[in-house]
Coordinates of C-alpha atoms in Angstrom, one line a residue:
M1 CA 106.7 -157.1 -22.6
K2 CA 108.3 -155.0 -19.8
D3 CA 111.6 -153.3 -20.3
E4 CA 112.9 -155.3 -17.3
E5 CA 112.3 -158.6 -19.1
I6 CA 114.3 -157.4 -22.1
I7 CA 117.1 -156.1 -19.9
K8 CA 117.2 -159.5 -18.1
I9 CA 117.7 -161.3 -21.5
I10 CA 120.4 -158.9 -22.6
R11 CA 122.3 -159.4 -19.3
I12 CA 122.5 -163.1 -20.0
S13 CA 125.0 -162.6 -22.7
K14 CA 126.3 -159.2 -21.6
E15 CA 127.1 -159.7 -17.9
N16 CA 129.2 -156.6 -17.4
I17 CA 127.3 -154.3 -19.7
S18 CA 127.2 -150.7 -18.7
N19 CA 123.9 -148.9 -18.0
S20 CA 124.5 -146.6 -21.0
S21 CA 125.0 -149.5 -23.4
L22 CA 122.1 -151.4 -21.8
N23 CA 119.8 -148.4 -22.5
L24 CA 121.1 -148.1 -26.0
Y25 CA 120.4 -151.8 -26.8
L26 CA 117.0 -151.6 -25.3
G27 CA 116.1 -148.4 -27.3
Q28 CA 117.3 -150.0 -30.5
I29 CA 115.4 -153.2 -30.0
K30 CA 112.2 -151.2 -29.4
S31 CA 112.9 -149.0 -32.4
L32 CA 113.3 -152.1 -34.6
Y33 CA 110.1 -153.5 -33.3
R34 CA 108.3 -150.3 -34.1
K35 CA 109.7 -150.3 -37.7
Y36 CA 109.0 -154.0 -38.2
N37 CA 105.3 -153.5 -37.3
D38 CA 105.1 -150.3 -39.4
I39 CA 104.4 -148.1 -36.4
G40 CA 105.4 -144.5 -37.0
P41 CA 107.9 -142.5 -35.0
L42 CA 106.9 -141.9 -31.4
K43 CA 106.4 -138.4 -30.0
R44 CA 108.8 -137.0 -27.4
G45 CA 108.3 -138.7 -24.1
E46 CA 106.4 -141.7 -25.5
S47 CA 109.3 -144.0 -26.0
K48 CA 110.0 -144.4 -22.3
N49 CA 106.6 -146.0 -21.6
Y50 CA 106.4 -147.8 -24.9
E51 CA 106.2 -151.6 -24.6
I52 CA 106.7 -154.2 -27.3
E53 CA 104.6 -157.4 -27.4
N54 CA 107.4 -159.9 -27.8
L55 CA 110.8 -160.5 -29.5
D56 CA 109.6 -162.9 -32.2
F57 CA 110.2 -160.3 -34.9
L58 CA 113.9 -160.9 -34.6
L59 CA 113.4 -164.4 -36.1
D60 CA 112.3 -162.8 -39.4
F61 CA 115.9 -162.2 -40.6
D62 CA 115.1 -161.3 -44.2
K63 CA 112.8 -158.5 -43.2
M64 CA 115.0 -157.4 -40.4
N65 CA 118.0 -157.2 -42.7
K66 CA 116.2 -154.6 -44.7
I67 CA 114.8 -152.7 -41.7
M68 CA 118.2 -152.3 -40.1
R69 CA 119.6 -150.5 -43.1
I70 CA 117.2 -147.6 -43.4
N71 CA 115.8 -144.9 -41.2
D72 CA 112.1 -143.9 -40.8
R73 CA 112.3 -141.9 -44.0
G74 CA 113.5 -144.9 -46.0
E75 CA 117.0 -143.4 -46.4
P76 CA 120.2 -145.6 -46.1
L77 CA 121.7 -145.6 -42.6
A78 CA 125.4 -145.2 -41.9
I79 CA 127.6 -148.3 -41.5
R80 CA 128.0 -147.6 -37.7
S81 CA 124.2 -147.4 -37.2
I82 CA 123.6 -150.7 -39.1
G83 CA 126.2 -152.5 -37.1
G84 CA 124.8 -151.1 -33.9
F85 CA 121.3 -152.4 -34.7
A86 CA 122.7 -155.8 -35.5
T87 CA 124.7 -155.9 -32.3
S88 CA 121.6 -155.0 -30.3
C89 CA 119.8 -157.9 -32.0
L90 CA 122.6 -160.3 -31.1
S91 CA 122.4 -159.2 -27.4
I92 CA 119.0 -160.8 -27.4
L93 CA 119.7 -163.8 -29.7
Y94 CA 122.8 -165.0 -27.9
S95 CA 120.6 -166.2 -25.0
G96 CA 118.6 -168.4 -27.3
G97 CA 121.5 -170.4 -28.8
D98 CA 120.2 -170.4 -32.4
Y99 CA 123.6 -170.5 -33.9
E100 CA 122.5 -170.2 -37.6
L101 CA 120.4 -167.1 -36.8
I102 CA 123.2 -165.6 -34.7
K103 CA 125.6 -166.2 -37.6
K104 CA 123.3 -164.3 -40.0
Y105 CA 123.1 -161.2 -37.7
G106 CA 126.8 -161.6 -37.0
N107 CA 127.6 -161.4 -40.7
I108 CA 126.0 -158.0 -40.8
V109 CA 128.2 -156.8 -38.0
Q110 CA 131.2 -158.3 -39.7
E111 CA 130.2 -156.6 -43.0
C112 CA 130.1 -153.3 -41.1
N113 CA 133.4 -153.9 -39.3
T114 CA 135.0 -154.8 -42.6
Q115 CA 133.8 -151.5 -44.1
K116 CA 135.1 -149.6 -41.0
E117 CA 138.5 -151.3 -41.3
Y118 CA 138.6 -150.4 -45.0
N119 CA 137.9 -146.8 -44.1
E120 CA 140.8 -147.0 -41.6
D121 CA 143.1 -148.7 -44.0
N122 CA 142.4 -146.0 -46.6
D123 CA 142.8 -143.1 -44.1
I124 CA 139.0 -142.4 -44.2
V125 CA 139.1 -141.6 -40.5
S126 CA 139.0 -138.4 -38.4
Q127 CA 142.2 -136.6 -37.4
S128 CA 141.5 -137.3 -33.8
K129 CA 141.3 -141.1 -34.5
K130 CA 144.5 -140.9 -36.6
D131 CA 146.2 -139.3 -33.6
K132 CA 145.1 -142.1 -31.4
Y133 CA 146.4 -144.8 -33.8
D134 CA 149.7 -143.0 -34.0
A135 CA 150.0 -143.2 -30.2
V136 CA 149.8 -147.1 -30.3
S137 CA 152.6 -149.4 -31.3
Y138 CA 152.9 -153.1 -32.1
T139 CA 154.9 -153.4 -28.9
D140 CA 151.9 -152.1 -27.0
V141 CA 149.8 -155.0 -28.3
G142 CA 152.4 -157.4 -27.0
S143 CA 152.3 -155.8 -23.6
L144 CA 148.5 -155.9 -23.7
I145 CA 148.6 -159.7 -24.0
K146 CA 150.7 -160.0 -20.8
Q147 CA 148.4 -157.6 -19.0
L148 CA 145.2 -159.5 -20.0
K149 CA 146.7 -162.7 -18.5
K150 CA 147.4 -160.8 -15.3
D151 CA 143.8 -159.6 -15.2
D152 CA 142.6 -163.2 -15.6
L153 CA 141.3 -162.6 -19.2
F154 CA 143.2 -165.6 -20.5
K155 CA 140.9 -166.4 -23.4
E156 CA 141.0 -162.8 -24.6
S157 CA 144.8 -162.7 -24.3
L158 CA 145.0 -165.9 -26.4
M159 CA 142.8 -164.5 -29.2
I160 CA 144.9 -161.3 -29.5
S161 CA 148.1 -163.3 -29.2
L162 CA 147.1 -165.4 -32.3
M163 CA 146.5 -162.2 -34.2
Y164 CA 149.7 -160.6 -32.8
H165 CA 152.0 -163.5 -33.8
F166 CA 150.4 -164.7 -37.0
H167 CA 148.2 -161.8 -38.3
F168 CA 145.1 -164.0 -38.4
R169 CA 141.8 -162.4 -39.1
N170 CA 138.7 -163.2 -37.0
E171 CA 138.4 -166.7 -38.5
I172 CA 139.8 -167.9 -35.2
S173 CA 136.2 -167.9 -34.1
I174 CA 135.7 -171.4 -35.7
L175 CA 138.9 -173.1 -34.5
K176 CA 138.3 -176.6 -33.4
K177 CA 140.6 -178.9 -31.4
I178 CA 141.7 -182.1 -33.2
S179 CA 144.4 -184.6 -32.8
L180 CA 147.2 -185.0 -35.4
K181 CA 146.1 -188.7 -35.9
T182 CA 142.5 -187.7 -36.6
Y183 CA 143.6 -184.8 -38.8
N184 CA 145.8 -186.9 -41.0
K185 CA 142.9 -189.3 -41.6
L186 CA 140.5 -186.6 -42.8
P187 CA 139.6 -186.5 -46.5
K188 CA 140.8 -183.4 -48.3
D189 CA 137.3 -181.8 -48.4
K190 CA 137.0 -182.2 -44.6
K191 CA 140.2 -180.3 -44.0
D192 CA 138.5 -177.2 -45.3
N193 CA 137.9 -176.1 -41.8
N194 CA 139.9 -174.3 -39.1
F195 CA 141.7 -176.6 -36.6
V196 CA 144.1 -176.5 -33.7
V197 CA 146.0 -179.7 -34.4
V198 CA 147.7 -181.4 -31.4
G199 CA 150.3 -184.1 -31.7
S200 CA 152.9 -185.5 -29.3
R201 CA 155.6 -183.3 -30.8
V202 CA 153.7 -180.9 -32.9
L203 CA 151.2 -178.1 -32.5
F204 CA 149.9 -176.2 -35.5
I205 CA 146.8 -174.3 -36.8
S206 CA 145.3 -175.4 -40.1
R207 CA 143.0 -172.9 -41.8
G208 CA 140.8 -173.7 -44.7
I209 CA 138.2 -171.1 -44.0
Y210 CA 139.5 -167.5 -44.2
K211 CA 139.2 -164.4 -46.4
T212 CA 141.6 -165.4 -49.2
A213 CA 141.2 -169.2 -48.9
S214 CA 140.1 -169.5 -52.6
E215 CA 143.5 -168.2 -53.6
Y216 CA 145.8 -169.8 -51.1
G217 CA 144.0 -172.9 -50.0
I218 CA 144.7 -174.6 -46.7
V219 CA 147.4 -172.9 -44.7
K220 CA 149.3 -174.6 -41.8
T221 CA 150.9 -172.4 -39.2
D222 CA 153.3 -174.0 -36.7
I223 CA 153.2 -172.8 -33.1
K224 CA 156.9 -172.3 -32.3
D225 CA 156.8 -169.4 -29.8
R226 CA 157.3 -171.2 -26.4
Q227 CA 155.0 -169.0 -24.4
L228 CA 152.2 -169.1 -26.9
K229 CA 152.5 -172.9 -27.2
K230 CA 152.4 -173.2 -23.5
D231 CA 149.3 -170.9 -23.2
L232 CA 147.4 -172.6 -26.0
L233 CA 148.0 -176.2 -24.8
S234 CA 147.0 -175.1 -21.3
Y235 CA 143.8 -173.5 -22.6
I236 CA 142.7 -176.4 -24.8
A237 CA 143.7 -179.1 -22.3
D238 CA 140.1 -179.7 -21.1
I239 CA 138.4 -179.2 -24.5
N240 CA 137.2 -182.4 -26.2
E241 CA 138.3 -183.3 -29.7
G242 CA 136.1 -181.8 -32.4
E243 CA 134.8 -179.0 -30.1
Y244 CA 135.2 -175.3 -30.8
I245 CA 137.9 -173.7 -28.6
F246 CA 136.3 -170.3 -28.3
L247 CA 132.8 -170.4 -26.8
S248 CA 130.7 -167.6 -25.4
K249 CA 130.8 -167.9 -21.6
A250 CA 127.2 -166.9 -21.3
T251 CA 125.6 -168.9 -24.1
K252 CA 128.1 -171.7 -24.6
V253 CA 127.9 -171.3 -28.4
P254 CA 130.8 -170.5 -30.7
Y255 CA 131.7 -166.9 -31.2
T256 CA 130.8 -165.5 -34.6
N257 CA 133.4 -163.6 -36.6
S258 CA 131.7 -160.3 -35.7
H259 CA 131.6 -161.2 -32.0
I260 CA 135.4 -161.8 -32.1
S261 CA 135.9 -158.4 -33.9
T262 CA 133.7 -156.6 -31.4
L263 CA 135.4 -158.2 -28.4
I264 CA 138.9 -157.4 -29.6
Y265 CA 137.8 -153.8 -30.4
R266 CA 136.4 -153.2 -27.0
I267 CA 139.4 -154.7 -25.1
T268 CA 141.9 -152.7 -27.1
E269 CA 139.8 -149.6 -26.7
K270 CA 139.7 -150.1 -22.9
Y271 CA 143.4 -150.9 -22.4
L272 CA 145.1 -149.0 -25.2
G273 CA 142.7 -146.1 -25.6
V274 CA 141.8 -146.9 -29.2
G275 CA 139.8 -149.8 -30.6
L276 CA 141.7 -152.1 -33.0
G277 CA 140.5 -154.5 -35.6
T278 CA 142.5 -157.4 -37.1
S279 CA 143.6 -155.1 -40.0
S280 CA 144.7 -152.5 -37.5
I281 CA 146.9 -155.0 -35.6
N282 CA 148.5 -156.1 -38.8
N283 CA 149.1 -152.5 -39.8
L284 CA 150.9 -151.9 -36.5
F285 CA 153.1 -154.9 -37.3
M286 CA 153.9 -153.6 -40.8
S287 CA 154.6 -150.1 -39.3
S288 CA 157.1 -151.7 -36.8
L289 CA 159.3 -153.0 -39.7
D290 CA 162.3 -150.9 -40.8
Q291 CA 161.3 -148.9 -43.9
E292 CA 164.6 -149.4 -45.6
T293 CA 164.3 -153.2 -45.3
I294 CA 160.8 -153.1 -46.8
E295 CA 162.0 -151.0 -49.7
K296 CA 164.9 -153.3 -50.4
L297 CA 162.6 -156.3 -50.4
K298 CA 160.1 -154.6 -52.7
E299 CA 162.9 -153.7 -55.1
A300 CA 164.4 -157.2 -55.1
S301 CA 161.0 -158.7 -55.6
K302 CA 160.4 -156.5 -58.6
N303 CA 163.8 -157.1 -60.2
R304 CA 163.7 -160.8 -59.8
G305 CA 160.1 -161.2 -60.7
T306 CA 159.1 -163.2 -57.7
S307 CA 157.2 -162.7 -54.5
I308 CA 158.7 -161.3 -51.3
N309 CA 157.7 -164.5 -49.5
T310 CA 159.6 -166.6 -52.1
L311 CA 162.7 -164.4 -51.8
I312 CA 162.8 -164.9 -48.0
K313 CA 162.1 -168.7 -48.1
T314 CA 164.3 -169.6 -51.0
Y315 CA 167.2 -167.2 -51.0
H316 CA 167.7 -166.0 -47.4
N317 CA 170.3 -168.4 -45.9
K318 CA 169.4 -167.6 -42.3
V319 CA 165.8 -168.7 -42.7

């Protein structure tokens, strides 16, 4: 199989990919093929002319899941390397539209992104990266949303806007459009999904699938911000009921959680100079709050023996 054939497949889902990224994906795909078939490391200069037979090995997810995690010496690879291999696999698989297989590889990328965000949240990052984070504010993310709309990246602006306003994680990848009438008729177990619910006078997001769903159950979030409401209604106007609202332009299949994470990371890196994940955006929001206010809320919560959320909802007469 010629390199040009593989590159053509990658370009189906990565239309604007740079040549450096393209060569990286191609090299990783060939490296995984070699490891899958127990072919030893190539000598210097051999890799350029090395051709693989086909891409069927990517269908063997169980074996690939093991291969992507170790180097040629059988030693564990770093999180970034594992995520890079899985992302390269996805660049091929997106063109095929096998959603279940895409989801499996996507889960690996998500696992790696989660670990990277944990490292960020616990200050396990380099000083240079810390300096970059310190240079970005929550207000910058708000400005980014406006800029993306100006640059005709409406879908991307909407994704970030949902995270900006409501601090959602990447579970927005499986949001489906549904009418209020249909939603109200759903049995309880069928509401354990993620919906954008549209009524004549209401617009809200219902989430039953998210990281802490087992603890908090179904969460409904009203869309009250006028601009966001206008943007969301405009975006979903031509989407049929029951369909996912965020589809890959190239493959027409729903984004995976990991694809959303990667997309948000790349956009923020391009526009803000530092790649942000959902946790990073939420951290910027928390950092934007007045520290004295936070301390007073924490103290009041401790003294009264109730959550901060209950304090605000029940006792603050302006809410």
